[in-house]
Short mmCIF file of C-alpha atoms in Angstrom, two decimals:
data_model
loop_
_atom_site.label_atom_id
_atom_site.label_comp_id
_atom_site.label_asym_id
_atom_site.label_seq_id
_atom_site.Cartn_x
_atom_site.Cartn_y
_atom_site.Cartn_z
CA MET S 1 -12.66 -7.18 -4.68
CA ASP S 2 -13.71 -9.72 -7.43
CA THR S 3 -12.72 -13.17 -6.03
CA ARG S 4 -10.96 -15.33 -8.51
CA GLY S 5 -13.05 -18.10 -9.84
CA GLN S 6 -16.14 -17.23 -8.32
CA GLY S 7 -19.31 -15.78 -9.62
CA TYR S 8 -23.24 -16.07 -8.37
CA GLY S 9 -25.54 -15.64 -11.30
CA ASN S 10 -26.68 -12.43 -12.89
CA TRP S 11 -26.54 -10.37 -9.72
CA ASN S 12 -22.91 -10.93 -9.19
CA PRO S 13 -21.33 -12.89 -11.94
CA GLY S 14 -17.72 -12.51 -11.37
CA ASP S 15 -15.06 -11.53 -14.10
CA THR S 16 -11.79 -12.86 -12.41
CA GLY S 17 -10.72 -16.58 -13.13
CA ASP S 18 -8.47 -18.91 -11.31
CA PRO S 19 -5.84 -19.80 -13.93
CA TYR S 20 -4.05 -22.26 -11.51
CA GLY S 21 -7.27 -24.83 -11.42
CA THR S 22 -6.95 -27.70 -9.05
CA THR S 23 -4.10 -30.33 -8.58
CA GLY S 24 -5.81 -32.71 -6.83
CA PRO S 25 -9.28 -34.31 -5.59
CA THR S 26 -11.92 -31.68 -4.55
CA ALA S 27 -15.53 -31.71 -3.27
CA LYS S 28 -17.74 -29.01 -5.03
CA GLY S 29 -17.17 -25.51 -4.47
CA TRP S 30 -13.69 -23.76 -3.87
CA ALA S 31 -13.07 -24.32 -0.07
CA THR S 32 -11.35 -27.92 -0.88
CA GLN S 33 -9.35 -26.86 -3.86
CA ASP S 34 -5.76 -27.89 -3.48
CA LEU S 35 -5.96 -29.04 0.23
CA ASP S 36 -2.71 -30.95 0.23
CA ALA S 37 -0.46 -28.15 0.87
CA PRO S 38 -0.90 -24.57 2.01
CA GLU S 39 1.15 -23.22 -0.67
CA HIS S 40 -1.24 -24.68 -3.33
CA TYR S 41 -4.43 -23.91 -1.45
CA TYR S 42 -7.08 -21.90 -3.14
CA TYR S 43 -7.54 -19.49 -0.41
CA ARG S 44 -3.64 -18.70 -0.32
CA ARG S 45 -4.49 -17.22 -3.88
CA VAL S 46 -7.44 -15.22 -2.58
CA PHE S 47 -5.87 -13.87 0.47
CA THR S 48 -2.94 -12.83 -1.56
CA ASP S 49 -5.35 -11.17 -3.91
CA ALA S 50 -6.83 -9.27 -0.97
CA TYR S 51 -3.47 -8.15 0.18
CA ARG S 52 -2.48 -6.76 -3.20
CA ALA S 53 -5.85 -5.17 -3.65
CA VAL S 54 -4.75 -2.69 -0.69
CA ASP S 55 -1.65 -2.03 -2.32
CA VAL S 56 -3.57 -1.00 -5.59
CA VAL S 57 -6.07 1.47 -3.48
CA LYS S 58 -2.94 2.93 -1.89
CA ASN S 59 -1.82 4.16 -4.93
CA ILE S 60 -5.07 5.54 -6.40
CA GLU S 61 -4.94 9.23 -6.87
CA GLY S 62 -6.78 11.13 -4.16
CA ILE S 63 -6.59 8.17 -1.81
CA ASP S 64 -4.94 8.96 1.76
CA PRO S 65 -2.80 5.72 2.07
CA ASP S 66 -2.70 6.40 5.87
CA ARG S 67 -6.40 6.17 6.53
CA MET S 68 -7.48 2.95 4.98
CA VAL S 69 -9.94 0.90 6.79
CA ILE S 70 -10.61 -2.65 5.24
CA ALA S 71 -14.07 -4.40 5.22
CA GLY S 72 -15.85 -7.59 4.33
CA GLY S 73 -18.61 -9.93 5.52
CA SER S 74 -18.58 -13.87 5.13
CA GLN S 75 -16.02 -14.76 2.84
CA GLY S 76 -14.99 -11.08 2.72
CA GLY S 77 -14.71 -11.35 6.54
CA ALA S 78 -12.37 -13.97 6.36
CA MET S 79 -10.15 -11.96 3.78
CA THR S 80 -10.52 -8.99 6.08
CA GLN S 81 -9.06 -10.97 8.94
CA ALA S 82 -6.32 -12.21 6.81
CA VAL S 83 -5.17 -8.86 5.50
CA ALA S 84 -5.34 -7.18 8.83
CA GLY S 85 -3.38 -9.94 10.29
CA LEU S 86 -0.80 -9.62 7.50
CA ARG S 87 -0.25 -5.67 7.11
CA ASP S 88 0.61 -3.19 9.78
CA ASP S 89 -0.35 -0.13 7.59
CA LEU S 90 -4.02 -0.10 7.91
CA ALA S 91 -6.03 2.29 9.99
CA GLY S 92 -8.95 -0.11 10.68
CA ALA S 93 -10.71 -3.41 10.08
CA MET S 94 -14.62 -4.01 9.96
CA VAL S 95 -15.24 -7.78 10.00
CA ASP S 96 -18.93 -9.18 9.72
CA VAL S 97 -19.75 -12.56 10.24
CA PRO S 98 -16.48 -14.11 9.24
CA PHE S 99 -16.08 -17.54 7.40
CA LEU S 100 -13.16 -19.77 7.96
CA SER S 101 -12.78 -18.86 11.70
CA HIS S 102 -12.10 -21.77 14.22
CA ILE S 103 -12.51 -24.39 11.13
CA ARG S 104 -12.05 -27.51 13.26
CA ARG S 105 -14.86 -26.47 15.32
CA ALA S 106 -17.19 -25.07 12.58
CA VAL S 107 -17.19 -28.34 10.57
CA THR S 108 -18.23 -30.29 13.80
CA ILE S 109 -21.25 -27.93 14.84
CA THR S 110 -22.96 -26.85 11.53
CA ASP S 111 -24.22 -28.75 8.51
CA ALA S 112 -24.38 -25.47 6.40
CA PRO S 113 -23.20 -25.88 2.73
CA VAL S 114 -19.98 -23.60 3.17
CA TYR S 115 -18.47 -25.97 5.80
CA ARG S 116 -20.26 -29.32 4.73
CA GLU S 117 -17.73 -28.90 1.66
CA PHE S 118 -15.07 -29.99 4.16
CA VAL S 119 -17.02 -32.86 5.49
CA GLU S 120 -18.03 -34.23 2.13
CA PHE S 121 -14.09 -34.07 0.99
CA LEU S 122 -13.10 -35.81 4.13
CA ALA S 123 -15.91 -38.56 3.77
CA GLY S 124 -14.04 -39.57 0.58
CA GLN S 125 -10.42 -38.77 1.59
CA ARG S 126 -10.52 -40.65 5.03
CA LEU S 127 -6.75 -40.87 5.32
CA ARG S 128 -6.33 -37.18 4.75
CA GLU S 129 -7.80 -35.55 7.81
CA GLU S 130 -4.53 -34.39 9.51
CA ARG S 131 -2.95 -33.30 6.30
CA VAL S 132 -6.19 -31.13 5.51
CA PHE S 133 -6.46 -29.40 8.92
CA GLU S 134 -2.89 -28.80 8.79
CA THR S 135 -3.23 -26.87 5.75
CA LEU S 136 -6.42 -25.09 7.10
CA ASP S 137 -4.63 -24.03 10.12
CA TYR S 138 -2.49 -21.61 7.84
CA PHE S 139 -5.64 -19.90 6.85
CA ASP S 140 -8.15 -19.82 9.97
CA GLY S 141 -9.07 -16.42 10.82
CA VAL S 142 -8.49 -17.02 14.58
CA HIS S 143 -4.67 -17.11 13.76
CA PHE S 144 -4.93 -14.01 11.61
CA ALA S 145 -6.63 -12.20 14.45
CA ALA S 146 -3.91 -13.22 16.64
CA ARG S 147 -1.61 -11.04 14.52
CA ALA S 148 -3.82 -7.99 14.00
CA THR S 149 -3.34 -4.78 15.94
CA VAL S 150 -5.65 -1.98 14.31
CA PRO S 151 -8.96 -1.01 15.73
CA ALA S 152 -11.74 -3.45 14.66
CA LEU S 153 -15.54 -3.58 14.60
CA TYR S 154 -16.90 -7.08 14.34
CA SER S 155 -20.37 -8.36 14.12
CA VAL S 156 -22.10 -11.64 14.72
CA GLY S 157 -25.56 -12.95 14.28
CA LEU S 158 -26.44 -15.33 17.04
CA MET S 159 -28.87 -17.44 14.60
CA HIS S 160 -26.21 -17.58 12.10
CA VAL S 161 -25.80 -21.38 10.92
CA ASP S 162 -23.22 -20.71 8.08
CA CYS S 163 -20.79 -19.14 10.28
CA PRO S 164 -21.57 -20.23 13.81
CA PRO S 165 -21.32 -17.42 16.46
CA SER S 166 -18.98 -19.21 18.50
CA THR S 167 -16.32 -19.43 15.70
CA VAL S 168 -16.88 -15.66 15.35
CA PHE S 169 -16.21 -14.92 18.86
CA ALA S 170 -13.08 -17.24 18.75
CA ALA S 171 -11.52 -15.01 16.24
CA TYR S 172 -12.73 -11.83 17.93
CA ASN S 173 -11.36 -12.85 21.28
CA ARG S 174 -7.92 -13.19 19.62
CA TRP S 175 -7.89 -9.98 18.05
CA GLN S 176 -4.99 -7.86 19.38
CA GLY S 177 -6.16 -4.61 18.65
CA GLU S 178 -8.88 -2.11 20.17
CA LYS S 179 -12.17 -4.00 19.28
CA ARG S 180 -15.76 -4.10 19.82
CA ILE S 181 -18.49 -6.39 18.51
CA THR S 182 -22.09 -5.78 17.52
CA VAL S 183 -24.30 -8.72 18.41
CA TRP S 184 -27.73 -9.46 16.46
CA PRO S 185 -29.62 -11.79 18.50
CA TRP S 186 -32.20 -12.73 16.06
CA ASN S 187 -30.34 -12.66 12.72
CA GLY S 188 -28.20 -15.09 10.67
CA HIS S 189 -25.88 -14.68 7.65
CA GLU S 190 -27.56 -11.08 7.01
CA GLY S 191 -26.15 -10.00 10.37
CA GLY S 192 -27.27 -6.46 11.08
CA GLY S 193 -27.92 -5.51 7.63
CA ILE S 194 -28.47 -1.68 7.02
CA HIS S 195 -28.28 -1.22 10.93
CA GLN S 196 -24.58 -2.59 10.96
CA ARG S 197 -23.77 0.03 8.23
CA GLY S 198 -24.73 2.62 10.77
CA GLU S 199 -22.49 0.95 13.25
CA GLN S 200 -19.89 1.19 10.75
CA LEU S 201 -20.19 4.69 9.72
CA ALA S 202 -20.01 5.60 13.46
CA PHE S 203 -16.78 3.52 13.89
CA LEU S 204 -15.35 5.22 10.60
CA ALA S 205 -16.15 8.53 12.18
CA GLU S 206 -13.99 7.90 15.30
CA PRO S 207 -10.53 9.72 15.50
CA ARG S 208 -7.61 7.56 14.44
#
């Protein structure tokens, strides 16, 4: 899915805007856009897009709607957890090194840019802490995982500073369906790379 408002240079320029913009103060990036209320928060729109993307794919000719497995890594992993927690018509989920899991912990243990955005926002908006975390709780992967019942394959890199391992395990441990996790002791954001693809192909080949 082309995530609205984003783009990362020539290799992934992005083509989908976010026409709703921002209605309040924000730090650089997307994670702090419209944090004042969950109904306006940026990731509400992103997660809704991801949910609807499944609807679109299910209606493509030649697709078996009963055998759909969703997958994503990092931000995509956050989206995968959200969609799996909101839908009951999937065959499985593959979640790699997910962002936005156990957010309250993540912001206190890593200085990686993806979570530092929240820290920089709160450093300037000192009186908004509880309001910010009340909003973020609606989008925390831990809570979506607690609603997910489909089989899941997770992966985590124990050297990952962007999405700390303990936050990944927090979501994994709450997942309600059949699950397993592949641990890559010496890897970070890249996780298992092509080797994880092998794990995923084996997961997809299992009878559902």
